[in-house]
Amino acid sequence: MLTLTLLRHAKSSWSQPAEGPAVDDHDRALNKRGMRAAPVMATHMKALGVRPQRVLCSTALRTRQTLDAVIDALPQTISVIYDRALYLADEETLKEALCNAPEDVRTQLLIGHNPGLERLALRLTGSGDEIARASMATKFPTAALAIITFDAPAFSAITWGSGTLLHYQVPRALDHRAIDRDHRR
């Protein structure tokens, strides 16, 4: 059994500095809401027993900051790969990166961006909890988490629709007050 955990980066800032050069999209940082949501998701991941052997992370600042916020909830013996090709990648590129895992890797975590991450989750998932699948198909918001399992010998053998959605969670449902405190102001 293979397990894939997908985590969309936490909420990032769209603000630009009043003076100086504009911030490139790749260099956008998490905002206050994102800085609160990522640790909430880390706690949730730890409670679920998410233990990836391999982490694939986009090189964008917001994905790296999301990983930094959840890293303590992960095993200390993980392999972390930062890959520029994952930045705003489509689902085909993301699947290819996952399929390039060494044959002995049974669990992976991918931290990335929409719309590619959402499309990857939807195309990989062919079964699982219908309510969770419908919810995931409606929206894959920032810091959303999906756990998909595969009955395959290696990630190189996974195909579209072969996954089972084991779990889907959005941060807002876990700790609405802490995450949305600034959003309501």
C-alpha positions as a printed Julia matrix, in Angstrom:
185×3 Matrix{Float64}:
   0.0    0.0     0.0
   1.28   3.46   -0.94
   0.23   6.69    0.76
   0.35  10.14   -0.79
  -0.32  13.24    1.26
  -1.06  16.44   -0.64
  -0.8   19.78    1.17
  -1.54  23.06   -0.53
   0.59  25.93    0.75
  -0.98  28.06    3.47
  -2.5   31.48    2.72
  -0.01  33.96    1.28
   0.1   37.69    1.02
  -0.76  39.56   -2.15
   0.39  42.92   -0.81
   3.24  44.76   -2.47
   5.75  47.05   -0.75
   4.92  50.75   -0.89
   8.47  51.45   -1.99
  11.07  49.38   -3.76
  10.7   46.59   -6.25
   7.52  44.56   -6.56
   7.49  41.1    -4.99
   7.61  38.35   -7.59
   4.87  35.71   -7.23
   7.51  33.05   -6.48
   8.66  35.14   -3.5
   5.27  35.81   -1.86
   5.34  34.97    1.85
   2.63  33.54    4.08
   0.31  36.11    5.63
  -0.85  36.06    9.28
  -3.72  33.71    8.49
  -1.36  31.32    6.72
   1.11  31.46    9.61
  -1.69  30.29   11.91
  -3.18  27.69    9.56
   0.05  25.81    8.82
   0.73  24.79   12.46
  -2.93  23.78   12.84
  -2.48  21.46    9.87
   0.83  20.21   11.33
  -0.95  19.2    14.52
  -3.65  17.49   12.48
  -1.07  15.66   10.35
   0.71  14.45   13.48
  -2.58  13.23   14.99
  -3.31  11.32   11.76
   0.12   9.71   11.82
   1.3   11.26    8.55
   4.85   9.92    8.21
   6.24  10.52    4.72
   9.57   9.08    3.72
   9.94  11.67    0.98
   8.76  15.28    0.72
   8.49  17.12   -2.58
   8.16  20.88   -2.19
   7.93  23.72   -4.67
  10.7   26.28   -4.3
   8.23  29.15   -3.84
   8.64  30.96   -0.53
   5.06  30.2     0.57
   5.5   26.45    0.07
   8.85  26.43    1.87
   7.33  28.38    4.77
   4.44  25.9     4.9
   6.92  23.03    5.06
   8.87  24.84    7.78
   5.66  25.08    9.81
   4.84  21.36    9.52
   8.35  19.85    9.52
   8.42  19.18   13.27
   5.29  17.02   12.91
   7.09  14.79   10.39
   9.64  12.01   10.93
  13.19  13.22   11.36
  14.51  10.79    8.77
  12.71  12.2     5.75
  14.16  13.15    2.42
  13.15  16.7     1.39
  13.42  17.68   -2.25
  12.86  21.3    -3.28
  12.08  21.44   -6.99
  11.51  24.6    -9.05
   9.58  22.49  -11.6
   6.83  22.04   -8.98
   6.17  25.79   -8.84
   2.69  26.3   -10.36
   3.06  22.9   -12.06
   0.17  21.16  -13.76
  -1.09  17.77  -12.6
   0.92  15.87  -15.23
   4.2   17.4   -14.01
   3.29  16.73  -10.37
   2.39  13.1   -11.1
   5.66  12.61  -12.96
   7.62  13.96   -9.96
   5.78  11.55   -7.65
   6.34   8.63  -10.0
  10.09   9.31  -10.01
  10.36   8.23   -6.36
  12.75   5.4    -5.61
  11.02   2.0    -5.66
  11.33   1.57   -1.88
   9.44   4.81   -1.06
   5.97   3.93    0.28
   4.86   7.36    1.56
   5.23  10.83    0.06
   4.15  14.36    0.92
   3.77  16.91   -1.87
   3.47  20.61   -1.0
   2.39  22.71   -3.94
   0.0   25.11   -5.62
  -3.4   25.23   -7.24
  -4.76  24.59   -9.74
  -2.28  21.76  -10.35
  -2.47  20.25   -6.87
  -6.27  20.2    -6.86
  -6.38  18.69  -10.34
  -3.83  16.06   -9.3
  -5.94  15.08   -6.28
  -9.11  14.84   -8.33
  -7.55  12.87  -11.2
  -5.74  10.41   -8.94
  -8.75   9.7    -6.73
 -11.14   7.12   -8.13
 -12.74   5.97   -4.89
 -13.11   6.81   -1.23
 -15.55   8.68    0.95
 -18.09  10.28   -1.42
 -18.76  13.29    0.81
 -15.05  14.03    1.17
 -14.53  13.58   -2.58
 -17.39  15.98   -3.35
 -16.01  18.51   -0.88
 -12.52  18.25   -2.39
 -13.98  18.67   -5.89
 -15.76  21.84   -4.78
 -12.68  23.56   -3.4
  -9.09  22.78   -2.45
  -8.3   25.92   -0.42
  -4.98  27.06    0.99
  -3.53  24.61    3.56
  -6.01  21.9     2.5
  -4.83  18.35    3.1
  -5.69  15.22    1.13
  -4.46  11.7     1.86
  -4.73   9.21   -0.98
  -3.77   5.54   -0.87
  -2.86   3.28   -3.76
  -2.77  -0.48   -4.09
   0.37  -0.46   -6.23
   3.89  -1.86   -5.89
   5.57   1.56   -6.32
   4.69   5.16   -7.11
   5.93   4.58  -10.65
   2.89   2.3   -11.11
   0.15   4.69  -10.0
  -2.41   5.68  -12.62
  -5.17   8.24  -12.91
  -8.21   7.16  -10.92
  -6.37   4.38   -9.06
  -6.26   6.15   -5.69
  -8.62   5.98   -2.75
  -9.28   9.22   -0.88
  -8.61   8.3     2.72
  -8.89  11.79    4.25
  -9.61  15.37    3.22
  -9.37  18.31    5.61
  -9.39  22.08    5.38
  -7.82  24.13    8.18
 -10.86  26.3     8.72
 -12.85  23.29    9.92
 -10.18  22.45   12.5
  -9.68  25.79   14.21
 -11.93  28.44   12.72
 -11.3   31.01   15.46
  -7.49  30.94   15.37
  -7.13  30.85   11.6
  -9.74  33.44   10.66
  -9.1   35.94   13.46
  -7.48  38.49   11.11
  -9.73  37.62    8.2
 -12.83  38.9    10.04
 -11.28  42.27   10.9
